[in-house]
């Protein structure tokens, strides 16, 4: 039976520092953030209970009752959804500590707190998902957070997933700390590494990241790129008023290519986007269109649009209809 749902509602799970949610998508009108378990600190999950709750939700969705928090989300689509009990969309985002200081990060509010914030060890939970055959081998596992490479269990966890033969592991890392597990996963072609550099010059990098690591990050990225097999994307989060010049964007594309990387990702700063969504200045469209349309001129093969950039495109298309 075909019905409107989304990959996360059907088979997703997101681990945050004190809760388990269905997804981490939040820029659409409904606001997202559907909680599954509150006050969560790394306990093993009762999967029978979780799947029983999913079943109730699925039946509601089949009857056209989609959670209010999903309203307007572009992930919703009509499909022949599989109702078996398994998880194949996992976001690991239970940690908030980082070795970088991006001005747009939610941790910027209180860096000291977020860096000291105690987190749980997620390794046993993922191992349990594997042992109980809850985790599909076709799963997409995404690391967000925080900086994953400085997580205590990170290397062991990535090796566990590689051994289990999961082949779609997406890691958002700032690229400051080099990781042998990432290198191995890239060599095996099972990891996508996304590093947000947000700049094409050291000056703007410093202004945004507030750490003197620009050169080191590009050096690490070039080293990862030598593995050839895996997918690496450098990312640019457009922050109007900070890195919003075409020359910065062009330098970013150029530096990416020079590092041996041919894939990028693009987004717009979350708070700014939410505030200006109904009134995007023309020059922001010009920069976005340049990225959407001209990245190939720099030897780049693909440009993945993240949540806000996708919303910007969809909003404009809808307005033009
Ligand atoms: S529809 Fe959007 S908000 Fe709702 S679960 Fe799916 S991704 Fe999350
Ligand atoms: S790298 Fe990520 S987690 Fe770290 S400060 Fe930047 S946005 Fe925040």
Tab-separated table of C-alpha atoms and ligand atoms in Angstrom:
chain	number	residue	atom	x	y	z
A	1	UNK	CA	0.000	0.000	0.000
A	2	UNK	CA	1.302	3.424	-0.944
A	3	UNK	CA	1.065	6.214	1.632
A	4	UNK	CA	2.818	9.440	2.600
A	5	UNK	CA	5.564	8.933	5.167
A	6	UNK	CA	9.349	9.399	5.456
A	7	UNK	CA	12.436	7.229	5.889
A	8	UNK	CA	12.900	8.443	9.473
A	9	UNK	CA	9.307	7.881	10.569
A	10	UNK	CA	9.500	4.372	9.176
A	11	UNK	CA	12.983	3.226	10.192
A	12	UNK	CA	14.937	6.076	11.784
A	13	UNK	CA	16.521	6.729	15.158
A	14	UNK	CA	18.500	9.709	16.451
A	15	UNK	CA	20.610	9.681	19.593
A	16	UNK	CA	20.974	12.995	21.393
A	17	UNK	CA	22.642	13.668	24.732
A	18	UNK	CA	19.493	13.184	26.841
A	19	UNK	CA	16.902	11.822	24.436
A	20	UNK	CA	16.213	9.453	21.572
A	21	UNK	CA	14.317	10.994	18.683
A	22	UNK	CA	13.084	9.929	15.277
A	23	UNK	CA	15.139	12.431	13.276
A	24	UNK	CA	17.096	15.664	13.627
A	25	UNK	CA	15.338	17.640	10.888
A	26	UNK	CA	13.883	20.916	12.162
A	27	UNK	CA	13.837	23.769	9.611
A	28	UNK	CA	10.373	23.051	8.200
A	29	UNK	CA	7.179	24.689	9.524
A	30	UNK	CA	6.292	21.734	11.826
A	31	UNK	CA	9.660	22.019	13.606
A	32	UNK	CA	10.490	18.271	13.787
A	33	UNK	CA	12.162	16.830	16.895
A	34	UNK	CA	9.783	13.950	17.590
A	35	UNK	CA	10.955	12.372	20.837
A	36	UNK	CA	10.870	8.605	21.354
A	37	UNK	CA	12.595	8.325	24.743
A	38	UNK	CA	13.073	11.184	27.208
A	39	UNK	CA	15.708	11.373	29.921
A	40	UNK	CA	17.923	8.948	28.008
A	41	UNK	CA	21.523	8.257	29.041
A	42	UNK	CA	22.703	5.346	26.927
A	43	UNK	CA	20.540	2.540	28.344
A	44	UNK	CA	19.975	-0.462	26.057
A	45	UNK	CA	16.727	0.042	24.177
A	46	UNK	CA	13.647	-2.115	24.482
A	47	UNK	CA	13.241	-2.708	20.743
A	48	UNK	CA	9.945	-4.611	21.037
A	49	UNK	CA	8.422	-1.599	22.735
A	50	UNK	CA	9.932	0.844	20.254
A	51	UNK	CA	8.692	-1.103	17.241
A	52	UNK	CA	5.238	-1.505	18.833
A	53	UNK	CA	5.055	2.308	19.124
A	54	UNK	CA	6.216	2.668	15.529
A	55	UNK	CA	3.448	0.311	14.443
A	56	UNK	CA	0.799	2.483	16.081
A	57	UNK	CA	2.299	5.577	14.461
A	58	UNK	CA	2.450	3.837	11.066
A	59	UNK	CA	-1.216	2.884	11.263
A	60	UNK	CA	-2.101	6.505	12.035
A	61	UNK	CA	0.010	7.719	9.127
A	62	UNK	CA	-1.672	5.243	6.782
A	63	UNK	CA	-4.939	6.847	7.847
A	64	UNK	CA	-3.558	10.256	6.919
A	65	UNK	CA	-2.616	11.295	10.488
A	66	UNK	CA	0.988	12.436	10.039
A	67	UNK	CA	2.629	13.881	13.204
A	68	UNK	CA	2.081	17.639	13.398
A	69	UNK	CA	5.826	18.164	13.850
A	70	UNK	CA	6.336	16.788	10.322
A	71	UNK	CA	4.131	19.457	8.706
A	72	UNK	CA	5.818	20.900	5.633
A	73	UNK	CA	8.869	18.618	5.837
A	74	UNK	CA	10.373	17.887	2.449
A	75	UNK	CA	11.237	14.332	3.533
A	76	UNK	CA	7.574	13.342	3.349
A	77	UNK	CA	6.768	11.410	0.214
A	78	UNK	CA	4.378	8.826	-1.105
A	79	UNK	CA	5.923	5.410	-1.274
A	80	UNK	CA	5.383	1.708	-0.836
A	81	UNK	CA	6.969	1.661	2.654
A	82	UNK	CA	8.382	-1.508	4.191
A	83	UNK	CA	6.724	-2.191	7.560
A	84	UNK	CA	9.273	-4.726	8.851
A	85	UNK	CA	10.940	-4.025	12.183
A	86	UNK	CA	14.418	-2.680	11.501
A	87	UNK	CA	16.386	0.547	11.714
A	88	UNK	CA	18.240	1.878	8.706
A	89	UNK	CA	18.614	5.601	9.437
A	90	UNK	CA	20.747	6.313	12.488
A	91	UNK	CA	22.045	9.652	13.676
A	92	UNK	CA	24.714	9.495	16.353
A	93	UNK	CA	24.678	12.935	17.932
A	94	UNK	CA	24.814	12.259	21.669
A	95	UNK	CA	27.954	14.303	22.291
A	96	UNK	CA	28.477	18.047	22.331
A	97	UNK	CA	32.201	18.495	22.888
A	98	UNK	CA	34.320	19.861	20.082
A	99	UNK	CA	37.866	21.035	19.337
A	100	UNK	CA	36.555	23.870	17.174
A	101	UNK	CA	34.568	27.044	17.949
A	102	UNK	CA	32.320	27.792	14.984
A	103	UNK	CA	30.489	31.068	15.529
A	104	UNK	CA	27.233	29.571	14.249
A	105	UNK	CA	27.313	26.438	16.407
A	106	UNK	CA	24.656	25.830	19.044
A	107	UNK	CA	27.531	25.146	21.474
A	108	UNK	CA	28.705	28.752	21.088
A	109	UNK	CA	26.113	29.802	23.697
A	110	UNK	CA	28.191	28.146	26.410
A	111	UNK	CA	31.269	26.417	25.054
A	112	UNK	CA	32.589	25.542	28.498
A	113	UNK	CA	29.364	23.751	29.420
A	114	UNK	CA	29.070	21.837	26.138
A	115	UNK	CA	32.727	20.788	26.218
A	116	UNK	CA	32.402	19.548	29.798
A	117	UNK	CA	28.962	18.024	29.229
A	118	UNK	CA	29.202	14.365	30.233
A	119	UNK	CA	28.060	11.989	27.574
A	120	UNK	CA	27.224	8.316	27.538
A	121	UNK	CA	29.099	5.604	25.663
A	122	UNK	CA	27.012	4.658	22.648
A	123	UNK	CA	29.123	1.647	21.666
A	124	UNK	CA	27.062	-0.897	23.714
A	125	UNK	CA	23.805	0.463	22.266
A	126	UNK	CA	24.995	0.089	18.665
A	127	UNK	CA	26.516	-3.311	19.463
A	128	UNK	CA	23.131	-4.354	20.883
A	129	UNK	CA	21.413	-3.198	17.677
A	130	UNK	CA	23.820	-5.366	15.701
A	131	UNK	CA	23.522	-8.392	18.015
A	132	UNK	CA	19.719	-8.218	17.977
A	133	UNK	CA	19.713	-7.717	14.190
A	134	UNK	CA	17.822	-4.452	14.569
A	135	UNK	CA	20.365	-2.532	12.525
A	136	UNK	CA	20.078	-3.143	8.804
A	137	UNK	CA	23.312	-3.608	6.862
A	138	UNK	CA	21.844	-1.172	4.365
A	139	UNK	CA	21.641	1.469	7.070
A	140	UNK	CA	22.894	5.011	6.749
A	141	UNK	CA	24.751	5.874	9.943
A	142	UNK	CA	25.434	9.565	10.392
A	143	UNK	CA	27.764	11.056	12.971
A	144	UNK	CA	26.880	14.617	13.956
A	145	UNK	CA	27.315	16.383	17.227
A	146	UNK	CA	30.006	17.639	18.535
A	147	UNK	CA	33.220	16.493	16.949
A	148	UNK	CA	33.117	12.697	16.613
A	149	UNK	CA	36.864	12.045	16.248
A	150	UNK	CA	37.489	13.195	19.832
A	151	UNK	CA	34.778	10.898	21.187
A	152	UNK	CA	36.378	8.160	23.333
A	153	UNK	CA	34.590	5.266	21.627
A	154	UNK	CA	34.814	6.721	18.100
A	155	UNK	CA	37.573	4.589	16.548
A	156	UNK	CA	36.255	1.347	18.108
A	157	UNK	CA	32.709	2.169	17.018
A	158	UNK	CA	33.682	2.883	13.416
A	159	UNK	CA	35.668	-0.384	13.264
A	160	UNK	CA	32.615	-2.225	14.683
A	161	UNK	CA	30.405	-0.788	11.939
A	162	UNK	CA	32.973	-1.516	9.245
A	163	UNK	CA	33.266	-5.116	10.474
A	164	UNK	CA	29.474	-5.433	10.423
A	165	UNK	CA	29.754	-4.380	6.795
A	166	UNK	CA	27.605	-1.271	6.949
A	167	UNK	CA	28.618	0.566	3.813
A	168	UNK	CA	27.053	3.986	4.215
A	169	UNK	CA	28.632	5.777	7.169
A	170	UNK	CA	28.456	9.571	7.033
A	171	UNK	CA	30.843	11.384	9.320
A	172	UNK	CA	30.671	15.111	9.952
A	173	UNK	CA	34.121	15.998	11.227
A	174	UNK	CA	35.870	19.361	11.449
A	175	UNK	CA	39.012	17.638	10.113
A	176	UNK	CA	41.318	18.944	12.866
A	177	UNK	CA	42.123	15.481	14.287
A	178	UNK	CA	43.182	12.812	11.812
A	179	UNK	CA	41.426	9.472	12.295
A	180	UNK	CA	42.803	6.081	11.231
A	181	UNK	CA	39.278	4.587	11.403
A	182	UNK	CA	38.026	7.196	8.912
A	183	UNK	CA	41.015	6.499	6.692
A	184	UNK	CA	40.219	2.767	6.768
A	185	UNK	CA	36.521	3.379	6.026
A	186	UNK	CA	37.409	5.662	3.125
A	187	UNK	CA	39.772	3.036	1.712
A	188	UNK	CA	36.968	0.471	1.922
A	189	UNK	CA	34.598	2.910	0.213
A	190	UNK	CA	32.167	2.738	3.145
A	191	UNK	CA	32.566	6.213	4.570
A	192	UNK	CA	31.455	9.621	3.419
A	193	UNK	CA	33.405	12.325	5.203
A	194	UNK	CA	31.921	15.814	5.343
A	195	UNK	CA	34.096	18.636	6.589
A	196	UNK	CA	32.647	22.086	6.860
A	197	UNK	CA	35.415	24.568	6.085
A	198	UNK	CA	32.988	27.436	5.370
A	199	UNK	CA	35.744	29.493	3.802
A	200	UNK	CA	38.294	29.729	1.045
A	201	UNK	CA	40.875	31.789	2.901
A	202	UNK	CA	42.655	31.365	6.263
A	203	UNK	CA	41.378	34.760	7.440
A	204	UNK	CA	37.713	33.865	7.018
A	205	UNK	CA	38.346	30.348	8.378
A	206	UNK	CA	39.796	31.896	11.549
A	207	UNK	CA	36.901	34.326	11.839
A	208	UNK	CA	34.319	31.529	11.669
A	209	UNK	CA	36.064	28.601	13.330
A	210	UNK	CA	38.029	30.642	15.889
A	211	UNK	CA	40.878	28.108	15.919
A	212	UNK	CA	44.194	28.408	14.037
A	213	UNK	CA	43.748	25.106	12.210
A	214	UNK	CA	42.983	26.043	8.615
A	215	UNK	CA	46.215	24.682	7.154
A	216	UNK	CA	46.064	21.498	9.235
A	217	UNK	CA	42.484	20.787	8.113
A	218	UNK	CA	43.309	21.134	4.410
A	219	UNK	CA	46.425	18.966	4.986
A	220	UNK	CA	44.315	16.250	6.675
A	221	UNK	CA	41.688	16.451	3.948
A	222	UNK	CA	44.348	16.023	1.244
A	223	UNK	CA	45.682	13.001	3.177
A	224	UNK	CA	42.204	11.454	3.400
A	225	UNK	CA	41.715	12.169	-0.311
A	226	UNK	CA	44.702	9.965	-1.139
A	227	UNK	CA	42.601	6.956	-0.078
A	228	UNK	CA	40.680	7.462	-3.351
A	229	UNK	CA	37.742	5.105	-2.627
A	230	UNK	CA	35.512	6.895	-0.123
A	231	UNK	CA	33.529	10.028	-0.697
A	232	UNK	CA	34.794	13.273	0.802
A	233	UNK	CA	32.845	16.510	0.726
A	234	UNK	CA	34.035	19.882	1.868
A	235	UNK	CA	31.103	21.929	3.022
A	236	UNK	CA	30.371	25.642	2.984
A	237	UNK	CA	27.781	27.045	5.358
A	238	UNK	CA	26.891	30.461	4.003
A	239	UNK	CA	26.730	32.979	6.841
A	240	UNK	CA	25.425	36.282	5.489
A	241	UNK	CA	27.619	39.132	6.678
A	242	UNK	CA	30.591	36.844	7.370
A	243	UNK	CA	31.585	34.683	4.381
A	244	UNK	CA	29.089	35.943	1.820
A	245	UNK	CA	31.342	36.902	-1.066
A	246	UNK	CA	31.609	35.162	-4.399
A	247	UNK	CA	35.405	35.249	-4.161
A	248	UNK	CA	35.294	33.288	-0.871
A	249	UNK	CA	33.018	30.696	-2.444
A	250	UNK	CA	35.221	30.425	-5.529
A	251	UNK	CA	38.353	30.006	-3.375
A	252	UNK	CA	36.611	27.250	-1.415
A	253	UNK	CA	35.808	25.343	-4.611
A	254	UNK	CA	39.360	25.888	-5.893
A	255	UNK	CA	41.006	24.748	-2.649
A	256	UNK	CA	38.745	21.697	-2.530
A	257	UNK	CA	39.867	20.633	-5.984
A	258	UNK	CA	43.531	21.320	-5.133
A	259	UNK	CA	43.192	18.989	-2.109
A	260	UNK	CA	42.182	16.187	-4.488
A	261	UNK	CA	38.499	16.346	-3.512
A	262	UNK	CA	35.767	16.542	-6.108
A	263	UNK	CA	32.566	16.684	-4.041
A	264	UNK	CA	31.102	19.484	-1.951
A	265	UNK	CA	28.099	20.279	0.208
A	266	UNK	CA	26.368	23.600	0.718
A	267	UNK	CA	24.077	25.061	3.361
A	268	UNK	CA	22.918	28.327	4.890
A	269	UNK	CA	23.317	29.231	8.539
A	270	UNK	CA	20.301	27.919	10.426
A	271	UNK	CA	19.343	30.888	12.637
A	272	UNK	CA	19.804	33.412	9.835
A	273	UNK	CA	17.751	31.278	7.460
A	274	UNK	CA	14.882	30.843	9.899
A	275	UNK	CA	14.839	34.596	10.571
A	276	UNK	CA	15.039	35.696	6.921
A	277	UNK	CA	13.241	32.849	5.192
A	278	UNK	CA	10.391	35.042	3.910
A	279	UNK	CA	12.707	37.842	2.803
A	280	UNK	CA	15.950	36.476	1.374
A	281	UNK	CA	18.104	39.332	0.003
A	282	UNK	CA	18.838	39.115	-3.721
A	283	UNK	CA	22.617	38.817	-3.236
A	284	UNK	CA	22.140	35.602	-1.211
A	285	UNK	CA	20.218	34.090	-4.133
A	286	UNK	CA	23.080	35.161	-6.431
A	287	UNK	CA	25.659	33.332	-4.292
A	288	UNK	CA	23.451	30.266	-3.863
A	289	UNK	CA	22.695	30.102	-7.583
A	290	UNK	CA	26.407	30.386	-8.310
A	291	UNK	CA	27.073	27.350	-6.111
A	292	UNK	CA	24.048	25.398	-7.413
A	293	UNK	CA	24.975	26.011	-11.050
A	294	UNK	CA	28.706	26.682	-11.359
A	295	UNK	CA	30.489	24.214	-9.081
A	296	UNK	CA	31.394	21.964	-12.041
A	297	UNK	CA	33.578	24.720	-13.507
A	298	UNK	CA	35.977	24.028	-10.635
A	299	UNK	CA	36.348	20.303	-11.326
A	300	UNK	CA	33.756	19.409	-8.675
A	301	UNK	CA	31.493	16.460	-9.539
A	302	UNK	CA	28.605	16.823	-7.085
A	303	UNK	CA	27.174	19.410	-4.716
A	304	UNK	CA	24.899	18.099	-1.974
A	305	UNK	CA	22.416	20.618	-0.617
A	306	UNK	CA	21.785	20.505	3.095
A	307	UNK	CA	18.517	21.293	4.804
A	308	UNK	CA	18.378	25.108	4.587
A	309	UNK	CA	19.795	25.310	1.064
A	310	UNK	CA	17.233	22.718	-0.088
A	311	UNK	CA	14.463	24.669	1.624
A	312	UNK	CA	15.621	27.901	-0.014
A	313	UNK	CA	15.428	26.274	-3.445
A	314	UNK	CA	12.032	24.698	-2.774
A	315	UNK	CA	10.601	27.931	-1.282
A	316	UNK	CA	11.626	29.901	-4.368
A	317	UNK	CA	10.296	27.267	-6.776
A	318	UNK	CA	6.971	27.327	-4.893
A	319	UNK	CA	6.834	31.127	-5.023
A	320	UNK	CA	7.470	31.076	-8.761
A	321	UNK	CA	4.684	28.560	-9.435
B	1	LIG	S1	8.849	14.038	8.064
B	1	LIG	FE1	10.613	15.330	8.531
B	1	LIG	S2	10.320	15.912	10.688
B	1	LIG	FE2	8.984	14.150	10.289
B	1	LIG	S3	10.220	12.400	10.913
B	1	LIG	FE3	10.495	12.694	8.699
B	1	LIG	S4	12.338	13.931	8.541
B	1	LIG	FE4	11.619	14.092	10.644
B	2	LIG	S1	32.745	21.736	14.174
B	2	LIG	FE1	30.562	21.333	14.453
B	2	LIG	S2	30.310	20.878	16.614
B	2	LIG	FE2	32.304	21.828	16.370
B	2	LIG	S3	31.970	23.990	16.812
B	2	LIG	FE3	31.789	23.676	14.593
B	2	LIG	S4	29.605	23.330	14.206
B	2	LIG	FE4	29.982	23.034	16.405
